[in-house]
Amino acid sequence: MEFMPVVLAAGLGSKVNKLTKLNPKALLPVGNFPTVYYPLAMLERHGFTEAIVVTPSSFEDDMRKTLLDKCGIKMKLIFESIADTQLEEHGTAQALRLVRPKIPDNTDVLVVGCDFITDLNLNHVFSLFHKTDASVTMLLSSIKESRDLPIPGLDKAKQEKEKRANRDVFGISEDSGRVIIMEGMNKAEDDTELDPKIFLKYPKVRVRTTMTDCHLYIFKRWVIDYLATHKDCEKMSSLKYDLLPYLVKKQFPSEVRLRKSRTWQKTPAEDEAPVRLLPVSKEHDIYAFAEIPAALHVSKTTMDWAAAMSAGMTTGGNRGIDLHENDVFHVTRDNDVIRCYAYIQDSGFCVRTNTISGYCEANSQIIRIFPTVAPENKSHLIHPSVKVPRSTQVGPDCFIGEKSQVGEKVVMKKSAVGADSMLKDKAKVSNSVIMDQVEIGESCMVMNSIICSGAVLAEKCEIKDSIVSPSTSIQSHSKHTNELVSDGDRMLE
């Protein structure tokens, strides 16, 4: 296997916690299929036959049953569960440490977040990883949200605050795709020290603050080994905020710094020798880790041959470096033993559902790309168990889940209704997400809203641009606009 996929599906979903009282982020519905289904379907489209899935222990059985039975995932899923009491202290970096024993030797790692949906052909990312011999290749997106409706439950000030909190700063070489700078927006407001020599080597660096980090990364195996075993990584919790910025900063070591990571006999010839011909130190730092993979090493036999050729071509009796039996060597380019690259998706569809805005965007657009991102389930927009009366209007851009009931003269547009839900007579639903086991009363109107699982709306309610929290009951004739409605209380965001 070229890459071992690891799908991170144990996150608490702090930015969508208004929706996750009953289900984790990975099981929130997008077009009637759980969010985690889409990255797994993407892996199947690209020929992967197995993947590791990191889950909360309390939802492992639900996730396994949903993915295999409801979603029809055929690939082998290897589940790694994290106890619910430890979820807050287990970031994405810790999740990779946990699954490292399940990753085959000499296998690079493809990490995907459970909240990522795209129609991109990932072979473009794989090609960049191989062509550049990258230590890590990340996927970024320049695609803007097309949604022109308000974000449910958030006023304009909150919307701007949410957008800013999710911005990052990337400095990327336009010639090569090399990532020179990677910082969170808040951290980048402080002074960031960069060696001016870097810009001599990469003069065309474009600094961008509107890119989306898709949480899709390909790591060389040595990076995972370093993360899991080295003392420098003990306090790393997040891949995005800890490990990746660290790798980016470590890309351009000085000759002196590289020499410190190696051992050699201090003869005049060796003092003058290029770093690339010096043996790796037994006290491995990150630069020595970067050269451990067997695929990157030149065999001792080859090095002996090269040394012999060098001895034959040198003058004055200098035979070059004295090669020892246990020495390991690596030929590098310009001291670049660590290389970070980014592939930028600038067309097609790409969204993360880790925010309310992203979640709404995914649900509003999923019907358009569903045949591409979920080809095995493209005919299951309305479940066969659902009976739609002739007097009811259900648009072609709608989903209705298993065992749901739809009354007479219901009008439904650009919306998804989950399983075991009920839309009573004359209800009107547009641009909304109705989750599982929801009851929408007679003559209710729901516009651009999210109605979470177990909620009950009595007759003639009007819900607009709002979020109704899980298991919330709303009295008849109630009106809510731009609110988070919980347990009958009006809570303006």
CSV table of C-alpha atoms in Angstrom, one decimal:
chain,number,residue,atom,x,y,z
A,1,MET,CA,0.0,0.0,0.0
A,2,GLU,CA,1.4,3.4,-1.0
A,3,PHE,CA,-0.4,5.4,1.7
A,4,MET,CA,-2.2,4.3,4.8
A,5,PRO,CA,-5.3,6.6,5.2
A,6,VAL,CA,-6.2,7.8,8.7
A,7,VAL,CA,-9.6,9.5,9.1
A,8,LEU,CA,-9.8,11.6,12.2
A,9,ALA,CA,-13.4,11.4,13.5
A,10,ALA,CA,-13.0,11.8,17.2
A,11,GLY,CA,-13.1,15.6,17.4
A,12,LEU,CA,-15.6,17.3,19.8
A,13,GLY,CA,-16.7,19.8,17.1
A,14,SER,CA,-16.3,22.9,19.4
A,15,LYS,CA,-17.2,25.3,16.6
A,16,VAL,CA,-20.5,23.4,15.9
A,17,ASN,CA,-21.3,22.5,19.5
A,18,LYS,CA,-24.8,23.9,19.1
A,19,LEU,CA,-25.5,20.9,16.9
A,20,THR,CA,-23.6,18.1,18.7
A,21,LYS,CA,-25.5,17.6,21.9
A,22,LEU,CA,-26.6,14.1,20.8
A,23,ASN,CA,-24.1,13.2,18.1
A,24,PRO,CA,-20.4,13.9,17.5
A,25,LYS,CA,-19.4,16.1,14.5
A,26,ALA,CA,-18.5,13.0,12.4
A,27,LEU,CA,-22.2,11.8,12.5
A,28,LEU,CA,-23.9,15.2,11.7
A,29,PRO,CA,-25.9,14.7,8.6
A,30,VAL,CA,-25.0,16.3,5.3
A,31,GLY,CA,-27.7,15.4,2.7
A,32,ASN,CA,-28.8,12.5,5.0
A,33,PHE,CA,-25.5,10.8,5.2
A,34,PRO,CA,-23.1,11.3,8.1
A,35,THR,CA,-20.2,13.8,7.5
A,36,VAL,CA,-17.6,11.1,8.0
A,37,TYR,CA,-19.1,9.1,5.0
A,38,TYR,CA,-17.8,11.6,2.4
A,39,PRO,CA,-14.0,11.4,3.1
A,40,LEU,CA,-14.3,7.6,3.2
A,41,ALA,CA,-16.3,7.5,-0.1
A,42,MET,CA,-13.5,9.8,-1.5
A,43,LEU,CA,-10.9,7.2,-0.5
A,44,GLU,CA,-12.9,4.4,-2.1
A,45,ARG,CA,-13.1,6.4,-5.3
A,46,HIS,CA,-9.3,6.6,-5.4
A,47,GLY,CA,-8.8,2.9,-5.0
A,48,PHE,CA,-8.0,2.6,-1.3
A,49,THR,CA,-9.1,-0.7,0.2
A,50,GLU,CA,-8.6,0.0,3.9
A,51,ALA,CA,-8.4,2.9,6.3
A,52,ILE,CA,-7.9,3.6,10.0
A,53,VAL,CA,-10.8,5.6,11.6
A,54,VAL,CA,-10.3,7.3,14.9
A,55,THR,CA,-13.6,7.6,16.9
A,56,PRO,CA,-15.0,8.4,20.3
A,57,SER,CA,-15.4,5.1,22.2
A,58,SER,CA,-19.1,5.8,23.0
A,59,PHE,CA,-19.9,6.2,19.3
A,60,GLU,CA,-17.7,3.5,17.7
A,61,ASP,CA,-20.6,1.0,17.3
A,62,ASP,CA,-22.9,3.6,15.9
A,63,MET,CA,-20.3,4.8,13.4
A,64,ARG,CA,-19.4,1.2,12.4
A,65,LYS,CA,-23.0,0.3,11.8
A,66,THR,CA,-23.9,3.5,10.0
A,67,LEU,CA,-20.9,3.4,7.7
A,68,LEU,CA,-21.1,-0.3,6.8
A,69,ASP,CA,-24.9,-0.8,6.8
A,70,LYS,CA,-26.5,2.5,5.8
A,71,CYS,CA,-23.7,4.0,3.8
A,72,GLY,CA,-22.5,0.8,2.2
A,73,ILE,CA,-18.7,1.5,2.7
A,74,LYS,CA,-16.9,-1.6,1.3
A,75,MET,CA,-13.3,-0.9,2.3
A,76,LYS,CA,-11.9,-2.4,5.4
A,77,LEU,CA,-12.2,-0.1,8.4
A,78,ILE,CA,-9.8,-0.4,11.3
A,79,PHE,CA,-11.3,1.5,14.2
A,80,GLU,CA,-9.2,3.1,16.9
A,81,SER,CA,-11.4,4.5,19.7
A,82,ILE,CA,-10.5,7.2,22.3
A,83,ALA,CA,-12.3,7.1,25.7
A,84,ASP,CA,-14.8,10.0,26.0
A,85,THR,CA,-13.1,11.2,29.2
A,86,GLN,CA,-9.9,11.7,27.2
A,87,LEU,CA,-11.3,13.5,24.1
A,88,GLU,CA,-10.5,17.0,25.3
A,89,GLU,CA,-6.8,16.2,25.9
A,90,HIS,CA,-6.4,14.1,22.7
A,91,GLY,CA,-5.7,16.4,19.8
A,92,THR,CA,-5.1,15.4,16.2
A,93,ALA,CA,-1.4,14.9,16.9
A,94,GLN,CA,-2.1,12.5,19.8
A,95,ALA,CA,-4.5,10.6,17.5
A,96,LEU,CA,-1.6,9.9,15.1
A,97,ARG,CA,0.6,8.7,18.0
A,98,LEU,CA,-2.2,6.2,19.0
A,99,VAL,CA,-2.6,4.7,15.5
A,100,ARG,CA,1.1,4.6,14.6
A,101,PRO,CA,1.4,0.8,15.6
A,102,LYS,CA,-1.3,0.0,13.1
A,103,ILE,CA,0.5,1.7,10.2
A,104,PRO,CA,2.6,-0.8,8.1
A,105,ASP,CA,6.3,-0.3,8.1
A,106,ASN,CA,7.7,1.9,5.3
A,107,THR,CA,4.3,3.3,4.5
A,108,ASP,CA,3.6,7.0,4.2
A,109,VAL,CA,0.4,8.3,5.8
A,110,LEU,CA,-2.6,10.2,4.3
A,111,VAL,CA,-4.5,12.0,7.0
A,112,VAL,CA,-8.0,13.2,6.4
A,113,GLY,CA,-10.4,15.1,8.7
A,114,CYS,CA,-13.9,13.6,9.0
A,115,ASP,CA,-15.4,17.0,8.1
A,116,PHE,CA,-13.9,17.4,4.6
A,117,ILE,CA,-16.0,17.1,1.4
A,118,THR,CA,-14.6,17.6,-2.1
A,119,ASP,CA,-14.9,16.5,-5.6
A,120,LEU,CA,-11.2,17.0,-6.3
A,121,ASN,CA,-9.2,14.3,-8.0
A,122,LEU,CA,-6.6,13.5,-5.3
A,123,ASN,CA,-4.1,12.2,-7.8
A,124,HIS,CA,-3.0,15.8,-8.3
A,125,VAL,CA,-2.0,15.9,-4.6
A,126,PHE,CA,-0.3,12.5,-4.8
A,127,SER,CA,1.6,13.6,-7.8
A,128,LEU,CA,3.0,16.7,-6.1
A,129,PHE,CA,4.0,14.7,-3.1
A,130,HIS,CA,6.0,12.3,-5.2
A,131,LYS,CA,7.4,14.9,-7.7
A,132,THR,CA,8.8,17.1,-4.9
A,133,ASP,CA,9.9,14.2,-2.6
A,134,ALA,CA,8.0,16.2,0.1
A,135,SER,CA,8.1,15.5,3.8
A,136,VAL,CA,4.5,16.7,4.0
A,137,THR,CA,2.0,17.9,1.3
A,138,MET,CA,-1.1,19.7,2.4
A,139,LEU,CA,-4.3,20.5,0.5
A,140,LEU,CA,-5.4,24.1,0.6
A,141,SER,CA,-8.5,25.6,-1.1
A,142,SER,CA,-9.1,29.0,-2.5
A,143,ILE,CA,-12.8,28.3,-3.2
A,144,LYS,CA,-15.1,30.8,-1.6
A,145,GLU,CA,-18.5,29.9,-0.1
A,146,SER,CA,-21.3,30.5,-2.6
A,147,ARG,CA,-23.9,30.7,0.1
A,148,ASP,CA,-25.6,34.2,0.1
A,149,LEU,CA,-28.1,33.5,2.9
A,150,PRO,CA,-27.4,34.4,6.5
A,151,ILE,CA,-25.7,31.9,8.8
A,152,PRO,CA,-28.4,30.4,11.1
A,153,GLY,CA,-28.2,31.6,14.6
A,154,LEU,CA,-25.4,34.1,14.0
A,155,ASP,CA,-25.7,37.9,13.6
A,156,LYS,CA,-23.3,39.7,11.2
A,157,ALA,CA,-20.8,40.5,13.9
A,158,LYS,CA,-20.6,36.9,15.0
A,159,GLN,CA,-20.3,35.8,11.4
A,160,GLU,CA,-17.3,38.0,10.8
A,161,LYS,CA,-15.7,36.9,14.1
A,162,GLU,CA,-16.2,33.2,13.1
A,163,LYS,CA,-14.6,33.8,9.7
A,164,ARG,CA,-11.6,35.6,11.2
A,165,ALA,CA,-11.0,32.9,13.8
A,166,ASN,CA,-10.7,30.3,11.0
A,167,ARG,CA,-8.2,32.3,8.9
A,168,ASP,CA,-4.6,31.2,8.6
A,169,VAL,CA,-1.5,32.8,7.0
A,170,PHE,CA,0.3,30.9,4.3
A,171,GLY,CA,3.3,32.1,2.5
A,172,ILE,CA,3.7,29.9,-0.7
A,173,SER,CA,6.2,30.0,-3.4
A,174,GLU,CA,4.3,30.6,-6.7
A,175,ASP,CA,7.0,28.8,-8.7
A,176,SER,CA,7.1,25.5,-6.8
A,177,GLY,CA,4.2,25.4,-4.3
A,178,ARG,CA,6.8,25.3,-1.4
A,179,VAL,CA,5.2,26.4,1.9
A,180,ILE,CA,7.5,29.1,3.4
A,181,ILE,CA,5.2,30.5,6.1
A,182,MET,CA,2.4,28.8,8.0
A,183,GLU,CA,0.8,30.6,11.0
A,184,GLY,CA,-2.6,31.1,12.7
A,185,MET,CA,-4.0,34.6,12.1
A,186,ASN,CA,-3.7,35.6,15.8
A,187,LYS,CA,-0.1,34.3,16.0
A,188,ALA,CA,0.9,35.9,12.7
A,189,GLU,CA,-0.1,39.3,14.1
A,190,ASP,CA,3.0,39.2,16.1
A,191,ASP,CA,6.4,39.6,14.5
A,192,THR,CA,7.4,36.5,12.5
A,193,GLU,CA,11.2,36.2,12.1
A,194,LEU,CA,12.3,34.8,8.7
A,195,ASP,CA,15.8,34.4,7.4
A,196,PRO,CA,16.2,36.9,4.5
A,197,LYS,CA,18.2,34.2,2.6
A,198,ILE,CA,15.0,32.2,2.2
A,199,PHE,CA,13.6,35.0,0.0
A,200,LEU,CA,16.8,34.9,-2.1
A,201,LYS,CA,16.0,31.3,-2.9
A,202,TYR,CA,12.2,31.8,-3.2
A,203,PRO,CA,11.7,35.4,-4.4
A,204,LYS,CA,8.1,34.8,-5.5
A,205,VAL,CA,6.4,34.1,-2.3
A,206,ARG,CA,2.7,35.1,-2.1
A,207,VAL,CA,1.3,35.6,1.4
A,208,ARG,CA,-2.4,34.6,1.6
A,209,THR,CA,-4.9,34.9,4.4
A,210,THR,CA,-8.0,33.6,2.7
A,211,MET,CA,-7.0,30.0,2.1
A,212,THR,CA,-8.9,27.1,3.7
A,213,ASP,CA,-6.7,24.4,5.3
A,214,CYS,CA,-8.6,21.3,4.2
A,215,HIS,CA,-7.1,19.1,6.9
A,216,LEU,CA,-5.8,16.7,4.3
A,217,TYR,CA,-2.1,15.9,4.6
A,218,ILE,CA,0.3,13.4,3.3
A,219,PHE,CA,3.2,12.7,5.6
A,220,LYS,CA,6.4,10.8,5.0
A,221,ARG,CA,6.6,7.9,7.5
A,222,TRP,CA,9.5,9.5,9.3
A,223,VAL,CA,7.3,12.4,10.4
A,224,ILE,CA,4.9,10.1,12.2
A,225,ASP,CA,7.9,8.3,13.8
A,226,TYR,CA,9.3,11.6,14.9
A,227,LEU,CA,6.0,12.8,16.3
A,228,ALA,CA,5.4,9.6,18.2
A,229,THR,CA,8.9,9.1,19.7
A,230,HIS,CA,10.9,12.3,20.0
A,231,LYS,CA,10.9,14.5,23.1
A,232,ASP,CA,10.5,17.6,21.0
A,233,CYS,CA,7.0,16.5,20.2
A,234,GLU,CA,5.7,15.6,23.6
A,235,LYS,CA,3.7,18.8,24.0
A,236,MET,CA,2.4,18.8,20.5
A,237,SER,CA,-1.4,18.5,20.4
A,238,SER,CA,-2.6,19.7,17.0
A,239,LEU,CA,-1.3,18.8,13.6
A,240,LYS,CA,-2.4,22.1,12.1
A,241,TYR,CA,-1.2,24.4,14.9
A,242,ASP,CA,1.8,22.5,16.3
A,243,LEU,CA,3.4,20.0,14.0
A,244,LEU,CA,2.9,21.6,10.6
A,245,PRO,CA,4.2,25.1,11.5
A,246,TYR,CA,7.1,23.4,13.2
A,247,LEU,CA,8.0,21.5,10.1
A,248,VAL,CA,7.7,24.6,8.0
A,249,LYS,CA,10.1,26.5,10.2
A,250,LYS,CA,12.6,23.7,10.2
A,251,GLN,CA,12.9,23.5,6.4
A,252,PHE,CA,15.9,25.8,6.0
A,253,PRO,CA,18.7,24.7,8.4
A,254,SER,CA,22.2,26.2,8.1
A,255,GLU,CA,25.2,24.1,7.2
A,256,VAL,CA,26.4,24.4,10.8
A,257,ARG,CA,23.0,23.2,12.1
A,258,LEU,CA,23.1,20.2,9.9
A,259,ARG,CA,26.7,19.3,10.9
A,260,LYS,CA,25.6,19.3,14.5
A,261,SER,CA,23.1,16.5,13.6
A,262,ARG,CA,26.0,14.3,12.3
A,263,THR,CA,29.2,12.7,13.5
A,264,TRP,CA,32.5,12.4,11.7
A,265,GLN,CA,36.2,12.2,12.3
A,266,LYS,CA,37.6,15.7,12.2
A,267,THR,CA,40.2,15.3,9.5
A,268,PRO,CA,40.9,18.2,7.2
A,269,ALA,CA,39.2,16.4,4.4
A,270,GLU,CA,36.0,15.8,6.4
A,271,ASP,CA,35.9,19.3,7.7
A,272,GLU,CA,35.6,20.5,4.2
A,273,ALA,CA,33.3,17.7,3.0
A,274,PRO,CA,29.7,18.5,2.1
A,275,VAL,CA,27.1,17.8,4.7
A,276,ARG,CA,25.4,15.3,2.4
A,277,LEU,CA,28.4,13.0,2.7
A,278,LEU,CA,28.7,13.0,6.5
A,279,PRO,CA,27.2,10.1,8.5
A,280,VAL,CA,24.0,10.6,10.4
A,281,SER,CA,24.3,11.1,14.1
A,282,LYS,CA,23.2,8.4,16.5
A,283,GLU,CA,21.6,11.1,18.6
A,284,HIS,CA,18.8,11.7,16.1
A,285,ASP,CA,17.3,15.2,15.9
A,286,ILE,CA,14.6,16.1,13.3
A,287,TYR,CA,17.2,16.4,10.5
A,288,ALA,CA,18.5,12.9,11.2
A,289,PHE,CA,14.9,11.6,11.3
A,290,ALA,CA,14.3,13.1,8.0
A,291,GLU,CA,16.9,10.9,6.4
A,292,ILE,CA,16.1,7.6,8.1
A,293,PRO,CA,13.5,6.2,5.5
A,294,ALA,CA,15.2,3.4,3.5
A,295,ALA,CA,13.8,4.7,0.2
A,296,LEU,CA,15.8,7.9,0.6
A,297,HIS,CA,19.1,6.3,1.5
A,298,VAL,CA,22.0,5.5,-0.9
A,299,SER,CA,23.2,1.9,-0.1
A,300,LYS,CA,26.6,1.4,1.4
A,301,THR,CA,27.6,-0.6,-1.7
A,302,THR,CA,26.8,2.4,-3.8
A,303,MET,CA,28.6,4.8,-1.5
A,304,ASP,CA,31.7,2.5,-1.5
A,305,TRP,CA,31.6,2.6,-5.3
A,306,ALA,CA,31.2,6.4,-5.3
A,307,ALA,CA,34.1,6.8,-2.8
A,308,ALA,CA,36.3,4.6,-5.0
A,309,MET,CA,35.5,6.6,-8.0
A,310,SER,CA,36.1,9.8,-6.0
A,311,ALA,CA,39.5,8.4,-4.9
A,312,GLY,CA,40.5,7.7,-8.5
A,313,MET,CA,39.6,11.2,-9.6
A,314,THR,CA,41.1,13.2,-6.8
A,315,THR,CA,44.7,14.5,-6.8
A,316,GLY,CA,47.3,14.6,-4.1
A,317,GLY,CA,46.4,11.2,-2.6
A,318,ASN,CA,43.1,12.4,-1.0
A,319,ARG,CA,40.7,9.4,-0.9
A,320,GLY,CA,37.8,11.4,0.3
A,321,ILE,CA,35.6,10.3,3.3
A,322,ASP,CA,36.5,7.1,5.2
A,323,LEU,CA,33.4,5.0,5.1
A,324,HIS,CA,32.5,2.9,8.1
A,325,GLU,CA,30.3,-0.2,8.0
A,326,ASN,CA,27.5,1.2,10.1
A,327,ASP,CA,27.5,4.7,8.6
A,328,VAL,CA,24.3,5.8,6.7
A,329,PHE,CA,24.4,8.5,4.1
A,330,HIS,CA,21.9,10.5,2.1
A,331,VAL,CA,22.3,12.7,-0.9
A,332,THR,CA,20.2,15.9,-0.4
A,333,ARG,CA,19.5,19.0,-2.5
A,334,ASP,CA,20.6,22.3,-1.0
A,335,ASN,CA,20.3,21.0,2.6
A,336,ASP,CA,16.6,20.4,2.1
A,337,VAL,CA,16.1,17.4,4.2
A,338,ILE,CA,12.6,18.7,5.2
A,339,ARG,CA,10.3,19.9,2.4
A,340,CYS,CA,6.7,21.2,2.9
A,341,TYR,CA,4.5,21.7,-0.1
A,342,ALA,CA,0.8,22.7,-0.7
A,343,TYR,CA,-1.5,21.8,-3.5
A,344,ILE,CA,-4.2,24.5,-4.0
A,345,GLN,CA,-7.6,23.5,-5.2
A,346,ASP,CA,-9.1,26.5,-7.1
A,347,SER,CA,-12.0,24.9,-8.9
A,348,GLY,CA,-14.8,22.4,-8.2
A,349,PHE,CA,-16.2,21.9,-4.8
A,350,CYS,CA,-14.4,22.0,-1.5
A,351,VAL,CA,-15.8,22.6,2.0
A,352,ARG,CA,-15.2,21.7,5.6
A,353,THR,CA,-18.2,21.3,8.0
A,354,ASN,CA,-16.3,22.3,11.1
A,355,THR,CA,-18.2,25.6,11.4
A,356,ILE,CA,-21.9,26.5,11.2
A,357,SER,CA,-21.2,28.4,8.0
A,358,GLY,CA,-19.4,25.4,6.4
A,359,TYR,CA,-22.0,23.0,7.6
A,360,CYS,CA,-24.8,25.0,5.9
A,361,GLU,CA,-22.7,25.4,2.7
A,362,ALA,CA,-22.2,21.7,2.5
A,363,ASN,CA,-25.9,21.0,2.9
A,364,SER,CA,-26.9,23.6,0.4
A,365,GLN,CA,-24.5,22.3,-2.3
A,366,ILE,CA,-24.4,18.6,-1.7
A,367,ILE,CA,-27.2,17.8,-4.0
A,368,ARG,CA,-25.3,19.2,-6.9
A,369,ILE,CA,-22.2,17.2,-6.4
A,370,PHE,CA,-23.8,14.1,-4.8
A,371,PRO,CA,-23.4,11.9,-7.9
A,372,THR,CA,-19.7,12.6,-7.9
A,373,VAL,CA,-18.9,12.4,-4.2
A,374,ALA,CA,-21.3,9.5,-3.4
A,375,PRO,CA,-21.7,7.5,-6.7
A,376,GLU,CA,-22.8,4.4,-4.8
A,377,ASN,CA,-25.7,6.2,-3.2
A,378,LYS,CA,-26.7,8.7,-5.9
A,379,SER,CA,-30.1,7.1,-6.3
A,380,HIS,CA,-31.0,7.3,-2.6
A,381,LEU,CA,-32.1,10.9,-2.4
A,382,ILE,CA,-35.6,10.0,-1.2
A,383,HIS,CA,-35.6,6.7,0.7
A,384,PRO,CA,-37.8,3.9,-0.7
A,385,SER,CA,-39.7,3.7,2.6
A,386,VAL,CA,-41.0,7.3,2.2
A,387,LYS,CA,-44.4,7.9,0.7
A,388,VAL,CA,-44.9,11.3,-0.8
A,389,PRO,CA,-48.6,12.4,-1.3
A,390,ARG,CA,-49.5,13.7,-4.7
A,391,SER,CA,-50.5,17.1,-3.2
A,392,THR,CA,-47.1,17.5,-1.7
A,393,GLN,CA,-44.3,19.3,-3.6
A,394,VAL,CA,-40.8,17.9,-3.0
A,395,GLY,CA,-38.1,19.6,-5.1
A,396,PRO,CA,-35.5,17.6,-7.0
A,397,ASP,CA,-32.8,19.2,-4.7
A,398,CYS,CA,-34.1,17.5,-1.5
A,399,PHE,CA,-33.3,14.5,0.7
A,400,ILE,CA,-35.7,12.5,2.8
A,401,GLY,CA,-34.5,9.8,5.1
A,402,GLU,CA,-35.7,6.3,6.0
A,403,LYS,CA,-39.1,5.9,7.7
A,404,SER,CA,-39.9,9.7,7.6
A,405,GLN,CA,-43.5,10.8,7.0
A,406,VAL,CA,-44.6,13.7,4.8
A,407,GLY,CA,-48.1,15.0,5.1
A,408,GLU,CA,-50.5,16.5,2.5
A,409,LYS,CA,-49.8,19.9,0.8
A,410,VAL,CA,-46.2,20.0,2.2
A,411,VAL,CA,-43.8,22.2,0.2
A,412,MET,CA,-40.1,21.3,0.5
A,413,LYS,CA,-37.2,23.0,-1.4
A,414,LYS,CA,-33.4,22.7,-1.1
A,415,SER,CA,-33.6,20.8,2.2
A,416,ALA,CA,-32.8,17.5,3.8
A,417,VAL,CA,-35.0,15.6,6.2
A,418,GLY,CA,-33.4,12.9,8.3
A,419,ALA,CA,-34.7,9.5,9.4
A,420,ASP,CA,-37.9,8.9,11.5
A,421,SER,CA,-39.0,12.5,11.1
A,422,MET,CA,-42.4,14.0,10.4
A,423,LEU,CA,-43.6,16.9,8.3
A,424,LYS,CA,-47.3,17.4,9.0
A,425,ASP,CA,-49.8,18.8,6.5
A,426,LYS,CA,-49.1,22.2,4.9
A,427,ALA,CA,-45.6,22.5,6.4
A,428,LYS,CA,-43.2,24.6,4.3
A,429,VAL,CA,-39.4,23.9,4.5
A,430,SER,CA,-36.8,25.6,2.4
A,431,ASN,CA,-33.0,25.8,2.6
A,432,SER,CA,-33.0,23.9,5.8
A,433,VAL,CA,-31.6,20.8,7.6
A,434,ILE,CA,-34.1,18.7,9.5
A,435,MET,CA,-32.2,16.0,11.4
A,436,ASP,CA,-33.5,12.7,12.8
A,437,GLN,CA,-36.6,12.2,14.8
A,438,VAL,CA,-37.9,15.7,14.3
A,439,GLU,CA,-41.6,16.7,14.2
A,440,ILE,CA,-42.6,19.7,12.2
A,441,GLY,CA,-46.2,20.7,13.0
A,442,GLU,CA,-49.1,21.5,10.7
A,443,SER,CA,-48.7,24.8,8.8
A,444,CYS,CA,-45.2,25.5,10.2
A,445,MET,CA,-42.7,27.5,8.1
A,446,VAL,CA,-39.0,26.7,8.4
A,447,MET,CA,-36.6,28.8,6.3
A,448,ASN,CA,-32.8,28.7,6.2
A,449,SER,CA,-32.6,27.0,9.6
A,450,ILE,CA,-31.2,23.9,11.3
A,451,ILE,CA,-33.6,21.8,13.3
A,452,CYS,CA,-31.6,19.4,15.4
A,453,SER,CA,-32.5,15.8,16.3
A,454,GLY,CA,-35.4,15.2,18.6
A,455,ALA,CA,-36.9,18.7,18.3
A,456,VAL,CA,-40.6,19.3,18.2
A,457,LEU,CA,-42.3,22.3,16.5
A,458,ALA,CA,-46.0,22.7,17.3
A,459,GLU,CA,-48.4,24.0,14.7
A,460,LYS,CA,-48.0,27.3,12.9
A,461,CYS,CA,-44.4,28.0,14.1
A,462,GLU,CA,-42.2,30.3,12.0
A,463,ILE,CA,-38.5,29.6,12.2
A,464,LYS,CA,-36.2,31.7,10.1
A,465,ASP,CA,-32.3,31.9,10.0
A,466,SER,CA,-32.2,30.0,13.3
A,467,ILE,CA,-30.9,26.9,15.0
A,468,VAL,CA,-33.2,24.8,17.2
A,469,SER,CA,-31.2,22.7,19.6
A,470,PRO,CA,-31.5,19.0,20.1
A,471,SER,CA,-34.7,17.7,21.9
A,472,THR,CA,-36.2,21.2,22.1
A,473,SER,CA,-39.9,21.8,22.1
A,474,ILE,CA,-41.4,25.0,20.6
A,475,GLN,CA,-44.9,26.1,21.3
A,476,SER,CA,-47.5,26.7,18.6
A,477,HIS,CA,-47.5,30.1,16.8
A,478,SER,CA,-44.0,30.8,18.0
A,479,LYS,CA,-41.8,33.0,15.8
A,480,HIS,CA,-38.0,32.9,15.9
A,481,THR,CA,-35.6,34.8,13.7
A,482,ASN,CA,-31.8,34.7,13.8
A,483,GLU,CA,-31.8,32.8,17.1
A,484,LEU,CA,-30.4,29.8,18.9
A,485,VAL,CA,-33.5,28.3,20.4
A,486,SER,CA,-33.0,25.9,23.3
A,487,ASP,CA,-35.5,24.4,25.6
A,488,GLY,CA,-38.1,27.0,24.7
A,489,ASP,CA,-35.8,30.0,25.5
A,490,ARG,CA,-34.9,32.7,23.1
A,491,MET,CA,-31.1,33.1,23.0
A,492,LEU,CA,-29.9,35.6,20.5
A,493,GLU,CA,-26.4,34.8,19.3
